[in-house]
Amino acid sequence: DQQVKQNSPSLSVQEGRISILNCDYTNSMFDYFLWYKKYPAEGPTFLISISSIKDKNEDGRFTVFLNKSAKHLSLHIVPSQPGDSAVYFCAASARVGDKLIFGTGTRLQVFP
Amino acid sequence: DTAVSQTPKYLVTQMGNDKSIKCEQNLGHDTMYWYKQDSKKFLKIMFSYNNKELIINETVPNRFSPKSPDKAHLNLHINSLELGDSAVYFCASSLAHNEQFFGPGTRLTVL
């Protein structure tokens, strides 16, 4: 039972354009959501997070949107850069300090 | 000045052997975790320790035994290794707010 789903295994975007990565969840108890970025042979790196009391959080080129009624969140990267090419995981937890439930990841490729 | 480090990075061993993976964090965090990423790339929590106390155990076989000698270390010992244990194991740590910092991973191959 996959509680956090990333239905697009891969995404290809041209440099300078917007990348939109999507994530859906099923557990209505989740109240904290995170995005991680992972390069090959490295551990996941924290990117940005959002709590359920917000619907948007922005950090530089990265913005996370949360739609609680749809149980959906998305990560926008604009403008996309070749160095953004990596696997992106969304994750969720039911409360602070609780375990993270990860999605299966989306491989983003940004081409020149 | 690595924040979360794991040793070894690669581990190749025979079925039935016992092996350990070590993890250390120098971030002053009080919670540490072990995750397993299998061949399908699912990243799943195995254990979590807070101040050396086990707080999460996700129905992992008892061949896996975590040990936390202090807040900065969480080691993973695996007995009687099986083929299905082949995976990448990630250690992570956090202080609060669920922002977990991950180590580089240990790729375990059981032959």
mmCIF file with all atom_site columns, C-alpha atoms in Angstrom, chain A residues 23-110:
data_model
loop_
_atom_site.group_PDB
_atom_site.id
_atom_site.type_symbol
_atom_site.label_atom_id
_atom_site.label_alt_id
_atom_site.label_comp_id
_atom_site.label_asym_id
_atom_site.label_entity_id
_atom_site.label_seq_id
_atom_site.pdbx_PDB_ins_code
_atom_site.Cartn_x
_atom_site.Cartn_y
_atom_site.Cartn_z
_atom_site.occupancy
_atom_site.B_iso_or_equiv
_atom_site.pdbx_formal_charge
_atom_site.auth_seq_id
_atom_site.auth_comp_id
_atom_site.auth_asym_id
_atom_site.auth_atom_id
_atom_site.pdbx_PDB_model_num
ATOM 1  C CA . CYS A 1 23  ? 3.127  13.836 -5.740  1.00 0.00 ? 23  CYS A CA 1
ATOM 2  C CA . ASP A 1 24  ? -0.121 12.375 -4.381  1.00 0.00 ? 24  ASP A CA 1
ATOM 3  C CA . TYR A 1 25  ? -0.799 10.931 -0.962  1.00 0.00 ? 25  TYR A CA 1
ATOM 4  C CA . THR A 1 26  ? -3.599 8.902  0.541   1.00 0.00 ? 26  THR A CA 1
ATOM 5  C CA . ASN A 1 27  ? -3.186 9.301  4.302   1.00 0.00 ? 27  ASN A CA 1
ATOM 6  C CA . SER A 1 28  ? -5.163 12.314 5.560   1.00 0.00 ? 28  SER A CA 1
ATOM 7  C CA . MET A 1 29  ? -3.123 12.222 8.786   1.00 0.00 ? 29  MET A CA 1
ATOM 8  C CA . PHE A 1 30  ? -0.018 13.463 6.974   1.00 0.00 ? 30  PHE A CA 1
ATOM 9  C CA . ASP A 1 31  ? 0.711  17.037 7.984   1.00 0.00 ? 31  ASP A CA 1
ATOM 10 C CA . TYR A 1 32  ? 4.296  17.624 6.915   1.00 0.00 ? 32  TYR A CA 1
ATOM 11 C CA . PHE A 1 33  ? 5.698  17.186 3.428   1.00 0.00 ? 33  PHE A CA 1
ATOM 12 C CA . LEU A 1 34  ? 9.220  17.347 2.074   1.00 0.00 ? 34  LEU A CA 1
ATOM 13 C CA . TRP A 1 35  ? 11.072 17.122 -1.213  1.00 0.00 ? 35  TRP A CA 1
ATOM 14 C CA . TYR A 1 36  ? 14.476 15.491 -1.489  1.00 0.00 ? 36  TYR A CA 1
ATOM 15 C CA . LYS A 1 37  ? 16.891 15.471 -4.401  1.00 0.00 ? 37  LYS A CA 1
ATOM 16 C CA . LYS A 1 38  ? 19.182 12.543 -5.062  1.00 0.00 ? 38  LYS A CA 1
ATOM 17 C CA . TYR A 1 39  ? 22.208 12.232 -7.315  1.00 0.00 ? 39  TYR A CA 1
ATOM 18 C CA . PRO A 1 40  ? 23.574 8.782  -8.245  1.00 0.00 ? 40  PRO A CA 1
ATOM 19 C CA . ALA A 1 41  ? 25.719 7.152  -5.555  1.00 0.00 ? 41  ALA A CA 1
ATOM 20 C CA . GLU A 1 42  ? 24.781 9.830  -3.018  1.00 0.00 ? 42  GLU A CA 1
ATOM 21 C CA . GLY A 1 43  ? 22.228 10.074 -0.238  1.00 0.00 ? 43  GLY A CA 1
ATOM 22 C CA . PRO A 1 44  ? 19.031 12.126 -0.628  1.00 0.00 ? 44  PRO A CA 1
ATOM 23 C CA . THR A 1 45  ? 19.495 15.842 0.034   1.00 0.00 ? 45  THR A CA 1
ATOM 24 C CA . PHE A 1 46  ? 16.745 17.908 1.639   1.00 0.00 ? 46  PHE A CA 1
ATOM 25 C CA . LEU A 1 47  ? 15.352 20.522 -0.724  1.00 0.00 ? 47  LEU A CA 1
ATOM 26 C CA . ILE A 1 48  ? 12.219 22.137 0.654   1.00 0.00 ? 48  ILE A CA 1
ATOM 27 C CA . SER A 1 49  ? 9.316  21.367 2.972   1.00 0.00 ? 49  SER A CA 1
ATOM 28 C CA . ILE A 1 50  ? 5.789  22.497 3.732   1.00 0.00 ? 50  ILE A CA 1
ATOM 29 C CA . SER A 1 51  ? 3.461  21.983 6.659   1.00 0.00 ? 51  SER A CA 1
ATOM 30 C CA . SER A 1 52  ? -0.239 21.373 6.244   1.00 0.00 ? 52  SER A CA 1
ATOM 31 C CA . ILE A 1 53  ? -1.136 24.824 7.559   1.00 0.00 ? 53  ILE A CA 1
ATOM 32 C CA . LYS A 1 54  ? 0.332  26.364 4.405   1.00 0.00 ? 54  LYS A CA 1
ATOM 33 C CA . ASP A 1 55  ? -0.443 25.939 0.749   1.00 0.00 ? 55  ASP A CA 1
ATOM 34 C CA . LYS A 1 56  ? 2.796  27.335 -0.649  1.00 0.00 ? 56  LYS A CA 1
ATOM 35 C CA . ASN A 1 57  ? 6.427  27.592 0.344   1.00 0.00 ? 57  ASN A CA 1
ATOM 36 C CA . GLU A 1 58  ? 9.117  29.205 -1.750  1.00 0.00 ? 58  GLU A CA 1
ATOM 37 C CA . ASP A 1 59  ? 12.895 29.035 -1.602  1.00 0.00 ? 59  ASP A CA 1
ATOM 38 C CA . GLY A 1 60  ? 14.732 30.617 -4.475  1.00 0.00 ? 60  GLY A CA 1
ATOM 39 C CA . ARG A 1 61  ? 14.003 28.713 -7.663  1.00 0.00 ? 61  ARG A CA 1
ATOM 40 C CA . PHE A 1 62  ? 12.023 26.063 -5.783  1.00 0.00 ? 62  PHE A CA 1
ATOM 41 C CA . THR A 1 63  ? 8.353  26.340 -4.799  1.00 0.00 ? 63  THR A CA 1
ATOM 42 C CA . VAL A 1 64  ? 6.230  23.646 -3.232  1.00 0.00 ? 64  VAL A CA 1
ATOM 43 C CA . PHE A 1 65  ? 2.449  23.802 -3.486  1.00 0.00 ? 65  PHE A CA 1
ATOM 44 C CA . LEU A 1 66  ? 0.103  21.805 -1.276  1.00 0.00 ? 66  LEU A CA 1
ATOM 45 C CA . ASN A 1 67  ? -3.544 21.080 -2.106  1.00 0.00 ? 67  ASN A CA 1
ATOM 46 C CA . LYS A 1 68  ? -4.885 19.307 0.958   1.00 0.00 ? 68  LYS A CA 1
ATOM 47 C CA . SER A 1 69  ? -8.356 18.689 -0.408  1.00 0.00 ? 69  SER A CA 1
ATOM 48 C CA . ALA A 1 70  ? -6.868 16.898 -3.406  1.00 0.00 ? 70  ALA A CA 1
ATOM 49 C CA . LYS A 1 71  ? -4.106 15.300 -1.306  1.00 0.00 ? 71  LYS A CA 1
ATOM 50 C CA . HIS A 1 72  ? -1.635 16.563 -3.853  1.00 0.00 ? 72  HIS A CA 1
ATOM 51 C CA . LEU A 1 73  ? 1.607  18.459 -3.755  1.00 0.00 ? 73  LEU A CA 1
ATOM 52 C CA . SER A 1 74  ? 3.910  19.676 -6.455  1.00 0.00 ? 74  SER A CA 1
ATOM 53 C CA . LEU A 1 75  ? 7.417  21.022 -6.747  1.00 0.00 ? 75  LEU A CA 1
ATOM 54 C CA . HIS A 1 76  ? 8.091  23.792 -9.242  1.00 0.00 ? 76  HIS A CA 1
ATOM 55 C CA . ILE A 1 77  ? 11.628 24.563 -10.356 1.00 0.00 ? 77  ILE A CA 1
ATOM 56 C CA . VAL A 1 78  ? 12.051 27.714 -12.386 1.00 0.00 ? 78  VAL A CA 1
ATOM 57 C CA . PRO A 1 79  ? 14.195 28.312 -14.276 1.00 0.00 ? 79  PRO A CA 1
ATOM 58 C CA . SER A 1 80  ? 15.412 24.725 -14.604 1.00 0.00 ? 80  SER A CA 1
ATOM 59 C CA . GLN A 1 81  ? 19.165 24.202 -14.861 1.00 0.00 ? 81  GLN A CA 1
ATOM 60 C CA . PRO A 1 82  ? 21.192 21.180 -16.041 1.00 0.00 ? 82  PRO A CA 1
ATOM 61 C CA . GLY A 1 83  ? 22.487 20.759 -12.471 1.00 0.00 ? 83  GLY A CA 1
ATOM 62 C CA . ASP A 1 84  ? 18.912 20.072 -11.375 1.00 0.00 ? 84  ASP A CA 1
ATOM 63 C CA . SER A 1 85  ? 19.041 16.735 -13.204 1.00 0.00 ? 85  SER A CA 1
ATOM 64 C CA . ALA A 1 86  ? 18.530 14.161 -10.458 1.00 0.00 ? 86  ALA A CA 1
ATOM 65 C CA . VAL A 1 87  ? 15.884 11.928 -8.894  1.00 0.00 ? 87  VAL A CA 1
ATOM 66 C CA . TYR A 1 88  ? 13.362 13.835 -6.795  1.00 0.00 ? 88  TYR A CA 1
ATOM 67 C CA . PHE A 1 89  ? 11.541 12.141 -3.933  1.00 0.00 ? 89  PHE A CA 1
ATOM 68 C CA . CYS A 1 90  ? 8.561  13.535 -2.098  1.00 0.00 ? 90  CYS A CA 1
ATOM 69 C CA . ALA A 1 91  ? 8.029  12.411 1.489   1.00 0.00 ? 91  ALA A CA 1
ATOM 70 C CA . ALA A 1 92  ? 5.351  12.829 4.127   1.00 0.00 ? 92  ALA A CA 1
ATOM 71 C CA . SER A 1 93  ? 4.899  12.299 7.839   1.00 0.00 ? 93  SER A CA 1
ATOM 72 C CA . ALA A 1 94  ? 1.977  12.349 10.255  1.00 0.00 ? 94  ALA A CA 1
ATOM 73 C CA . ARG A 1 95  ? 3.691  14.422 12.904  1.00 0.00 ? 95  ARG A CA 1
ATOM 74 C CA . VAL A 1 96  ? 7.007  16.052 13.709  1.00 0.00 ? 96  VAL A CA 1
ATOM 75 C CA . GLY A 1 97  ? 9.631  13.458 14.438  1.00 0.00 ? 97  GLY A CA 1
ATOM 76 C CA . ASP A 1 98  ? 7.626  10.625 12.955  1.00 0.00 ? 98  ASP A CA 1
ATOM 77 C CA . LYS A 1 99  ? 8.923  8.409  10.182  1.00 0.00 ? 99  LYS A CA 1
ATOM 78 C CA . LEU A 1 100 ? 9.005  9.702  6.641   1.00 0.00 ? 100 LEU A CA 1
ATOM 79 C CA . ILE A 1 101 ? 7.059  7.855  3.968   1.00 0.00 ? 101 ILE A CA 1
ATOM 80 C CA . PHE A 1 102 ? 8.743  8.313  0.601   1.00 0.00 ? 102 PHE A CA 1
ATOM 81 C CA . GLY A 1 103 ? 7.366  8.276  -2.902  1.00 0.00 ? 103 GLY A CA 1
ATOM 82 C CA . THR A 1 104 ? 9.065  6.217  -5.589  1.00 0.00 ? 104 THR A CA 1
ATOM 83 C CA . GLY A 1 105 ? 10.852 9.171  -7.127  1.00 0.00 ? 105 GLY A CA 1
ATOM 84 C CA . THR A 1 106 ? 10.810 11.078 -10.418 1.00 0.00 ? 106 THR A CA 1
ATOM 85 C CA . ARG A 1 107 ? 13.931 11.307 -12.525 1.00 0.00 ? 107 ARG A CA 1
ATOM 86 C CA . LEU A 1 108 ? 14.295 14.845 -13.868 1.00 0.00 ? 108 LEU A CA 1
ATOM 87 C CA . GLN A 1 109 ? 16.521 15.517 -16.832 1.00 0.00 ? 109 GLN A CA 1
ATOM 88 C CA . VAL A 1 110 ? 17.203 19.109 -17.806 1.00 0.00 ? 110 VAL A CA 1
#
